[in-house]
mmCIF file of N, CA and C in Angstrom:
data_model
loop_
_atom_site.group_PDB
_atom_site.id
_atom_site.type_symbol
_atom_site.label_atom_id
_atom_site.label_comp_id
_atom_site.label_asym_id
_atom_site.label_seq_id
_atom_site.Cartn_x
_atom_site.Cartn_y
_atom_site.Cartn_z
ATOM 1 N N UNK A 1 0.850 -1.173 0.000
ATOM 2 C CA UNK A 1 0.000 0.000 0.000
ATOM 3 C C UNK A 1 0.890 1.228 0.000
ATOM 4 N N UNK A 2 0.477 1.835 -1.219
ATOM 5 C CA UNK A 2 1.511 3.435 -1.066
ATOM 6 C C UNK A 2 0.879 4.493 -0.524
ATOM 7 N N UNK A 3 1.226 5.263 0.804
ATOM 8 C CA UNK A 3 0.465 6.516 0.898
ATOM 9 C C UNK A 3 0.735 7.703 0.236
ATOM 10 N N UNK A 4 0.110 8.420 0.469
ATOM 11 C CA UNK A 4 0.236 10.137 0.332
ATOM 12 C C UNK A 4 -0.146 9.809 -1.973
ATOM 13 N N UNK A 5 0.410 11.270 -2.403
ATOM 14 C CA UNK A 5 0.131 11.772 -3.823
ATOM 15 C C UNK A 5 1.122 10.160 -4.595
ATOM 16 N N UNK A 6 0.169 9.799 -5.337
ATOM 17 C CA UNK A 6 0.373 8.434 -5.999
ATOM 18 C C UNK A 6 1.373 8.971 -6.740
ATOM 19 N N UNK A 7 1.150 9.624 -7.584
ATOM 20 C CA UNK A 7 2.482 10.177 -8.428
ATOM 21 C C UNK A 7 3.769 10.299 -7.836
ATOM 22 N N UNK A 8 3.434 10.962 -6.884
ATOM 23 C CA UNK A 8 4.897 10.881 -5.656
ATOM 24 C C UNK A 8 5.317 9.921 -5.732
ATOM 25 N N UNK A 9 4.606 8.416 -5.214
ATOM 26 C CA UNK A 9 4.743 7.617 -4.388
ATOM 27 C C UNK A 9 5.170 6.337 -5.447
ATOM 28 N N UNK A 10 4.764 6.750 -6.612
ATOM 29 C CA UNK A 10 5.234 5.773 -7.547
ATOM 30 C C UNK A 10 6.620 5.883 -8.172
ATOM 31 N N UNK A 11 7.088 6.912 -8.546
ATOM 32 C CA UNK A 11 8.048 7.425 -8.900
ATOM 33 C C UNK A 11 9.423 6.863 -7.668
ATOM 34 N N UNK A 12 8.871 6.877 -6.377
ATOM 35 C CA UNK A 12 9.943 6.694 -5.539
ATOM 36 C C UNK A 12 9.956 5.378 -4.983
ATOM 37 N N UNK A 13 8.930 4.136 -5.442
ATOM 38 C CA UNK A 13 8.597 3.188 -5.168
ATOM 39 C C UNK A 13 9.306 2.341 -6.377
ATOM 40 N N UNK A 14 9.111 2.701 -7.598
ATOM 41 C CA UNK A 14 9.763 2.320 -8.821
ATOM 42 C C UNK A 14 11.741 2.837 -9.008
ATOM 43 N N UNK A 15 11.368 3.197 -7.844
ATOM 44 C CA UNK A 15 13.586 3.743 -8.351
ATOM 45 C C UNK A 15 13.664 2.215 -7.524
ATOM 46 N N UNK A 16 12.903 2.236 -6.130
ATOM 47 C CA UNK A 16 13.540 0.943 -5.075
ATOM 48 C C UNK A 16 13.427 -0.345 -6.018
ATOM 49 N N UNK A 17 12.379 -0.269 -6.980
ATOM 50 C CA UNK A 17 12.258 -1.626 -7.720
ATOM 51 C C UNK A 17 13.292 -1.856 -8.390
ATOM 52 N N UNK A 18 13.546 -0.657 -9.072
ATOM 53 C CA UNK A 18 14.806 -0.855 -10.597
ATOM 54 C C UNK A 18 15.756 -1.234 -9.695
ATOM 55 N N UNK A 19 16.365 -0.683 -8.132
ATOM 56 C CA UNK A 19 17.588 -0.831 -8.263
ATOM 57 C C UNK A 19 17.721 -2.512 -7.401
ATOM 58 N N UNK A 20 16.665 -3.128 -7.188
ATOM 59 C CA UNK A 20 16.554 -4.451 -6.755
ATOM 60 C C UNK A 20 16.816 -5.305 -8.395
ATOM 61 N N UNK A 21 16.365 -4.932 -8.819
ATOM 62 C CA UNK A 21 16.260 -5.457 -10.202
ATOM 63 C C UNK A 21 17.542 -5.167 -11.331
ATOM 64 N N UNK A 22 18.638 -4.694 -10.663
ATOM 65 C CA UNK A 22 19.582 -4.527 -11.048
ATOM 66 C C UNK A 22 20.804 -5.620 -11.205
ATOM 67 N N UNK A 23 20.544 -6.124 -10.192
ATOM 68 C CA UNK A 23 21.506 -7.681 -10.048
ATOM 69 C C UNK A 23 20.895 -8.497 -11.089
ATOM 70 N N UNK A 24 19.852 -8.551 -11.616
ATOM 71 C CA UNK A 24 19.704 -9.180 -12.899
ATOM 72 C C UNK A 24 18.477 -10.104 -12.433
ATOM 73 N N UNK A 25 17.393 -10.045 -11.598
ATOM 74 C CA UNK A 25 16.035 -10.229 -11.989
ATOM 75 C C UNK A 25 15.753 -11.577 -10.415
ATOM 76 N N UNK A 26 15.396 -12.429 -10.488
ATOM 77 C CA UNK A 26 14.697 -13.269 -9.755
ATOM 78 C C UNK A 26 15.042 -14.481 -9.855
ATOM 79 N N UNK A 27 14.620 -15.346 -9.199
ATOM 80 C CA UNK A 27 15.033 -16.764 -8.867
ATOM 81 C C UNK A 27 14.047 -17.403 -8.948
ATOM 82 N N UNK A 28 12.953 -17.136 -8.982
ATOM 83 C CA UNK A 28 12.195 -18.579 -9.502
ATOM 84 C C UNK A 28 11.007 -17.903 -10.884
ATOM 85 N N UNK A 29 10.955 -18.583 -11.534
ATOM 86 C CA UNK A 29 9.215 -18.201 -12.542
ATOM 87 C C UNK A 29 8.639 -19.120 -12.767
ATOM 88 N N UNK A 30 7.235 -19.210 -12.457
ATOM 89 C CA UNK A 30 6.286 -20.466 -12.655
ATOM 90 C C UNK A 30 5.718 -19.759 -13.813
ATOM 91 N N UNK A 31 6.005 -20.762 -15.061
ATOM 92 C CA UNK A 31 5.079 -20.574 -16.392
ATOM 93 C C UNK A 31 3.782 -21.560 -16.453
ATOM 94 N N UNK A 32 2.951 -21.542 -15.871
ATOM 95 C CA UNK A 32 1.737 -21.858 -15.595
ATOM 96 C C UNK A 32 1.008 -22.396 -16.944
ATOM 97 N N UNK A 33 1.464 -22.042 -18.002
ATOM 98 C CA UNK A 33 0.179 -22.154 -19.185
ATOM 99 C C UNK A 33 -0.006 -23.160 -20.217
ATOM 100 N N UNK A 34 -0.921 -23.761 -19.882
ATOM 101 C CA UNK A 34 -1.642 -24.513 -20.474
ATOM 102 C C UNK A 34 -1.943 -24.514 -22.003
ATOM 103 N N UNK A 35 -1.832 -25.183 -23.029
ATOM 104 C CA UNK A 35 -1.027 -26.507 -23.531
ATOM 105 C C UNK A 35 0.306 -25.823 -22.827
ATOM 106 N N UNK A 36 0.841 -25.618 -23.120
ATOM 107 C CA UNK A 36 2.059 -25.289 -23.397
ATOM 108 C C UNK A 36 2.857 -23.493 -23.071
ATOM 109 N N UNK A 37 3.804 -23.748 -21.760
ATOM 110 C CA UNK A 37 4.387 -22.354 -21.836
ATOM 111 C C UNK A 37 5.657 -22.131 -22.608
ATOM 112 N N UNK A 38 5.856 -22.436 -23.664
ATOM 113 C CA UNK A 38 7.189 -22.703 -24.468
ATOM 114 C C UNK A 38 6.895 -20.939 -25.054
ATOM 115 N N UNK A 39 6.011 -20.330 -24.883
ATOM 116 C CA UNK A 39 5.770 -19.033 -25.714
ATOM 117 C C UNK A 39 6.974 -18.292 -24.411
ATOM 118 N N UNK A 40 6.502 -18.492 -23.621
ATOM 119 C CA UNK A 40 7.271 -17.547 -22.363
ATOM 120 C C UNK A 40 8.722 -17.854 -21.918
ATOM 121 N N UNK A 41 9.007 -19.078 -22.511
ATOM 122 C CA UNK A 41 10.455 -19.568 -22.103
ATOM 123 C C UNK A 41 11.290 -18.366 -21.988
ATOM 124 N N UNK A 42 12.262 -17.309 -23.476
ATOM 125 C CA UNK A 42 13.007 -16.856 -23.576
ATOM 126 C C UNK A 42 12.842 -15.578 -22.366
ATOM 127 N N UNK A 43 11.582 -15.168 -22.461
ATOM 128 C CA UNK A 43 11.091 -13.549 -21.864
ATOM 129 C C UNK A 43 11.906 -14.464 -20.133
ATOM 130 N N UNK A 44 11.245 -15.613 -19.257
ATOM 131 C CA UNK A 44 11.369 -16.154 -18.238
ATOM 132 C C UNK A 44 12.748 -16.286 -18.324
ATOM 133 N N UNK A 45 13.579 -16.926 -19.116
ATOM 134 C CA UNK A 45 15.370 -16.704 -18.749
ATOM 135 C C UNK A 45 15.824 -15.536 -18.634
ATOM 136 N N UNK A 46 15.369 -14.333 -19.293
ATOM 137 C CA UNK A 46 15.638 -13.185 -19.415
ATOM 138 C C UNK A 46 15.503 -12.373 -17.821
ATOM 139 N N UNK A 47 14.756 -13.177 -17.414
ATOM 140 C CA UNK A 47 14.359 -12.524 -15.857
ATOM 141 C C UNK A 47 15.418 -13.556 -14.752
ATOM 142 N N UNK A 48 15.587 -14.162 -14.746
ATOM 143 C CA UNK A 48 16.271 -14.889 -13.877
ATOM 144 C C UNK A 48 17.571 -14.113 -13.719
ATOM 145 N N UNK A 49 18.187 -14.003 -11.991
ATOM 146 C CA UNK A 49 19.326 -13.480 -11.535
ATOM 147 C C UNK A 49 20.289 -13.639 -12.341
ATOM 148 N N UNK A 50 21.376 -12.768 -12.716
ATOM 149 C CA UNK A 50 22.569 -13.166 -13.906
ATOM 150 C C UNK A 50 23.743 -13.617 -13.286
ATOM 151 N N UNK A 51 23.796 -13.357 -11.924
ATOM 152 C CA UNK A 51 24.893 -13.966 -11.262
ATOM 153 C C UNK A 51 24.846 -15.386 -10.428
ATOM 154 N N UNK A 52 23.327 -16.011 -10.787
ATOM 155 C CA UNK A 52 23.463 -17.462 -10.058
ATOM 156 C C UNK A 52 22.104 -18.203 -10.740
ATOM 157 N N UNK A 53 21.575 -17.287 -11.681
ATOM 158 C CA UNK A 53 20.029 -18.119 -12.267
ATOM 159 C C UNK A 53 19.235 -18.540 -11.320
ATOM 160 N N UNK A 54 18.378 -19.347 -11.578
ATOM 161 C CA UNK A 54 17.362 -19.640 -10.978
ATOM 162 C C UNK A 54 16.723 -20.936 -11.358
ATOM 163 N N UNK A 55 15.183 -21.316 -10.581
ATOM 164 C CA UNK A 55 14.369 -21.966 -11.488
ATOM 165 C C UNK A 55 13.363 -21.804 -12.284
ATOM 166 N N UNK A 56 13.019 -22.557 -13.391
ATOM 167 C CA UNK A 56 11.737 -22.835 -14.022
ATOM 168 C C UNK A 56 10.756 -23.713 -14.088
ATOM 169 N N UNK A 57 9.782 -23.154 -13.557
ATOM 170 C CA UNK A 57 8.881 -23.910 -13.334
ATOM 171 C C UNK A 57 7.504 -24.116 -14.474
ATOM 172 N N UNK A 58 7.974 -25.455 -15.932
ATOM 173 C CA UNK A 58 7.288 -25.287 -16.868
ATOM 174 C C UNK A 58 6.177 -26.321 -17.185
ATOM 175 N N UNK A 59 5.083 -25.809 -17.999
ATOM 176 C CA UNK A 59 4.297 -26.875 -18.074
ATOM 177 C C UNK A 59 4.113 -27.603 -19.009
ATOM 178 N N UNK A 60 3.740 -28.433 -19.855
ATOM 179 C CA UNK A 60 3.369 -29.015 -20.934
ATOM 180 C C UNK A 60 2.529 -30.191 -21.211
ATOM 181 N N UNK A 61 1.592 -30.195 -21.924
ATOM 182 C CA UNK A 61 0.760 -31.681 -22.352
ATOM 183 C C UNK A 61 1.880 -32.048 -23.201
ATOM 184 N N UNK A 62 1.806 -33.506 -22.560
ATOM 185 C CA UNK A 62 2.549 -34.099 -23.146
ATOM 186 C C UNK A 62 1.987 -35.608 -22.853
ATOM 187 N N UNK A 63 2.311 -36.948 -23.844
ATOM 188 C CA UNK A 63 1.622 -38.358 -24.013
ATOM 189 C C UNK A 63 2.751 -38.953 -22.913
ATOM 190 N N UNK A 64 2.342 -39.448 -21.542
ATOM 191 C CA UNK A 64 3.368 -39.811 -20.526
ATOM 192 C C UNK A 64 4.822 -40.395 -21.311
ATOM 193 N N UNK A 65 4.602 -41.159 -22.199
ATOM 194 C CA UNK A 65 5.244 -42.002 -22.599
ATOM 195 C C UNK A 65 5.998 -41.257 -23.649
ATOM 196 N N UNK A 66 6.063 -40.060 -23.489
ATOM 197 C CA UNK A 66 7.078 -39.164 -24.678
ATOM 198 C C UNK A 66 7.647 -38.156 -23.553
ATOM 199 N N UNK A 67 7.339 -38.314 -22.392
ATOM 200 C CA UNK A 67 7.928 -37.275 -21.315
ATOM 201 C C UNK A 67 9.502 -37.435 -21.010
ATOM 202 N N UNK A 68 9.876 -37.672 -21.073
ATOM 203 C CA UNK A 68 11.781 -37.766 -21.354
ATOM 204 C C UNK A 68 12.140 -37.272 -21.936
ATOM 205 N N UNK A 69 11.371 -37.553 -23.209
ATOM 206 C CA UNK A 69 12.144 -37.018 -24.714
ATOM 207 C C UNK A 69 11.621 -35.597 -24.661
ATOM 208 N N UNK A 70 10.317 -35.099 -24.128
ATOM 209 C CA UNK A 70 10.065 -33.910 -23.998
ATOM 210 C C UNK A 70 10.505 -33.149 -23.086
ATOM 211 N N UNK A 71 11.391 -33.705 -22.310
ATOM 212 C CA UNK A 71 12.128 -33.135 -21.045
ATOM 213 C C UNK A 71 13.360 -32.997 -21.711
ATOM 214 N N UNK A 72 14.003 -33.784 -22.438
ATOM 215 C CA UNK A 72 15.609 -33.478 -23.169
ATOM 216 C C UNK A 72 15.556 -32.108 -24.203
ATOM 217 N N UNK A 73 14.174 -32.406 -25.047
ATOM 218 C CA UNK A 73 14.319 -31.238 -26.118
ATOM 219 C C UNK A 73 13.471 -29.845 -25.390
ATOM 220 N N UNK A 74 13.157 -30.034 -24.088
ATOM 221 C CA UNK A 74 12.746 -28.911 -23.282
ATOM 222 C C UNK A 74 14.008 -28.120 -23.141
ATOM 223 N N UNK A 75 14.907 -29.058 -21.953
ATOM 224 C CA UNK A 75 16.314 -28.875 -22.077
ATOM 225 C C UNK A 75 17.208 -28.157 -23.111
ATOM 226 N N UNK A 76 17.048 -28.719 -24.287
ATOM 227 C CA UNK A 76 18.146 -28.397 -25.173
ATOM 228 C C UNK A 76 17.575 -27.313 -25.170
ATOM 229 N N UNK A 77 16.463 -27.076 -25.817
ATOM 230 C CA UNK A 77 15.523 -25.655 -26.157
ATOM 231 C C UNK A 77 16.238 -24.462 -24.874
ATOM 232 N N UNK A 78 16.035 -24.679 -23.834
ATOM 233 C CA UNK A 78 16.550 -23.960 -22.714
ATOM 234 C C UNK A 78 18.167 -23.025 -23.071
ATOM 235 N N UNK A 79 18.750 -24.581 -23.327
ATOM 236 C CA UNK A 79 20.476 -24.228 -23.549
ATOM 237 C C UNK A 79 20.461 -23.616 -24.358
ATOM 238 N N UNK A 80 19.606 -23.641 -25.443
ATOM 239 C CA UNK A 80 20.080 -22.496 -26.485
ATOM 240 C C UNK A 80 19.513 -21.010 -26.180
ATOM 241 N N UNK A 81 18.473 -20.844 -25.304
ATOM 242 C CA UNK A 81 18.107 -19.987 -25.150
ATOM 243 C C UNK A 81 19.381 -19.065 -24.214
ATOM 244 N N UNK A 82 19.568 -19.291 -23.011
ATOM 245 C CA UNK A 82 21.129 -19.142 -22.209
ATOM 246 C C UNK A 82 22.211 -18.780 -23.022
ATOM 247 N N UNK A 83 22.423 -19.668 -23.954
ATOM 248 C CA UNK A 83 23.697 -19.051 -24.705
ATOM 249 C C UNK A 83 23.449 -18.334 -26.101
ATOM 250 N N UNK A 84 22.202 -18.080 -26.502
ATOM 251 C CA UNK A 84 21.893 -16.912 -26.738
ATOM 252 C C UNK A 84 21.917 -15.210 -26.201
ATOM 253 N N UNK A 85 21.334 -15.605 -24.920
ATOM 254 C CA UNK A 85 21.279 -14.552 -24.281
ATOM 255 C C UNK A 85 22.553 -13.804 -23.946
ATOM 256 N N UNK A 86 23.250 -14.740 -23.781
ATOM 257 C CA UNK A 86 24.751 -14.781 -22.859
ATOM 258 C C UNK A 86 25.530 -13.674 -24.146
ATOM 259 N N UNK A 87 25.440 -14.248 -24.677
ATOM 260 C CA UNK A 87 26.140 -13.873 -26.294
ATOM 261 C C UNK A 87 25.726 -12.524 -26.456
ATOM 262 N N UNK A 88 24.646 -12.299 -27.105
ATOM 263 C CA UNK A 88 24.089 -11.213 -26.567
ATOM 264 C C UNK A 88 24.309 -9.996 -25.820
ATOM 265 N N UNK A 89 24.313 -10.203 -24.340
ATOM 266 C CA UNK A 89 24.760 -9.460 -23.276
ATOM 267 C C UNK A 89 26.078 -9.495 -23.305
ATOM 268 N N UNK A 90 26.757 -9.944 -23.877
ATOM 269 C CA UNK A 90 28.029 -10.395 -23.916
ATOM 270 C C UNK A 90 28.920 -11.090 -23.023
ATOM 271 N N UNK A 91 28.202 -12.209 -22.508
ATOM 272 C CA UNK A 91 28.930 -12.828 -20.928
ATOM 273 C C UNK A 91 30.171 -13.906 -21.130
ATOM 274 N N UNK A 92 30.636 -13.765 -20.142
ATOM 275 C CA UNK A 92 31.716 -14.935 -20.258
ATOM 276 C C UNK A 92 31.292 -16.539 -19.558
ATOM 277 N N UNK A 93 30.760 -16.199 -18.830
ATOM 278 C CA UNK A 93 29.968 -17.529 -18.121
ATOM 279 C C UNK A 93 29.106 -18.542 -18.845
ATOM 280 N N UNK A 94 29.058 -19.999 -18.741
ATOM 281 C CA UNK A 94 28.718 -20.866 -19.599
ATOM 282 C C UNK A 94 27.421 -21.399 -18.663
ATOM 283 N N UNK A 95 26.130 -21.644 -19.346
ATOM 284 C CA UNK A 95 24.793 -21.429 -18.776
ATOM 285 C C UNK A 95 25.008 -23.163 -18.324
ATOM 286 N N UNK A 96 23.902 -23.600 -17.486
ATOM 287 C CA UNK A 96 23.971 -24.981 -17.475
ATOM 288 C C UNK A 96 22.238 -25.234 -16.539
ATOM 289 N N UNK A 97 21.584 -26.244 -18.161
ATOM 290 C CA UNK A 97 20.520 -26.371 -17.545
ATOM 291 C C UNK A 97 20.248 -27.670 -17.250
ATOM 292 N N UNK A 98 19.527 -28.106 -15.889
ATOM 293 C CA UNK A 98 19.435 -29.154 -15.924
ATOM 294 C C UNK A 98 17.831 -29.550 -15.571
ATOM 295 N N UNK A 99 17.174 -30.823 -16.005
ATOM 296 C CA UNK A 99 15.467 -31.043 -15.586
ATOM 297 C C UNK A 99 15.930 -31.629 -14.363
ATOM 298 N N UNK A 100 15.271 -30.869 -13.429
ATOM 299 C CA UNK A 100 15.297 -31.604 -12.066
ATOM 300 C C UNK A 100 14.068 -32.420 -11.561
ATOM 301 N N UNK A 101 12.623 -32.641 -12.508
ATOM 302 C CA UNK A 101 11.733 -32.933 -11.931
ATOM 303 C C UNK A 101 10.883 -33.330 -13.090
ATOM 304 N N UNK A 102 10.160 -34.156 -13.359
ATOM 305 C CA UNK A 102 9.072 -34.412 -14.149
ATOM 306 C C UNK A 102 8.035 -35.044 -13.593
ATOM 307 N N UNK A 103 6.825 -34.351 -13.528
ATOM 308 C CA UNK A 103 5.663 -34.838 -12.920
ATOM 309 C C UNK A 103 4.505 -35.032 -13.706
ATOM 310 N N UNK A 104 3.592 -35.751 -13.301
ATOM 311 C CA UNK A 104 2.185 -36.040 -14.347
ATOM 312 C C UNK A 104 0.918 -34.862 -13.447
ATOM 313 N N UNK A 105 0.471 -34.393 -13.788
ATOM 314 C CA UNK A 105 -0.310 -33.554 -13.045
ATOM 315 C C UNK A 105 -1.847 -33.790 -13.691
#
């Protein structure tokens, strides 16, 4: 809740955000969406901390019995996204993604 003249209060509420958001973004994002959050992947790496990453938390229909293989080319999809970015921003650090979890929901 911000008090007093909103205009004020935003302006000086939004410097505290940017400069939290300066180390390079957050540690976890749940992509929630149904079929498929593969639309949000790149925007979601883009937000994750740049000095230690984070997790992703993604969803997908998928036929149980293709869930591996949709977990590897999730994966790869990921890695390229990372060393895109990296490149990009111009980093020296080498991204490293790994699936820690596959569940049937």
């Amino acid at each position: 809740l911000w008090q007093g003249d909103c205009r004020q209060s935003i302006r000086s509420n939004m410097d505290s955000v940017i400069r939290k958001f300066d180390g390079g973004g957050v540690d976890r994002v749940s992509l929630g969406l149904l079929p498929s959050s593969e639309g949000g992947w790149s925007t979601a790496v883009s937000t994750l901390r740049r000095d230690r990453g984070g997790w992703l938390h993604i969803h997908g229909n998928v036929p149980t019995i293709e869930r591996y293989t949709w977990a590897h080319q999730a994966c790869q999809q990921f890695f390229q996204i990372v060393t895109d970015q990296q490149q990009h921003n111009q980093l020296r650090e080498k991204g490293i993604v790994i699936c820690h979890h596959i569940e049937r929901a």
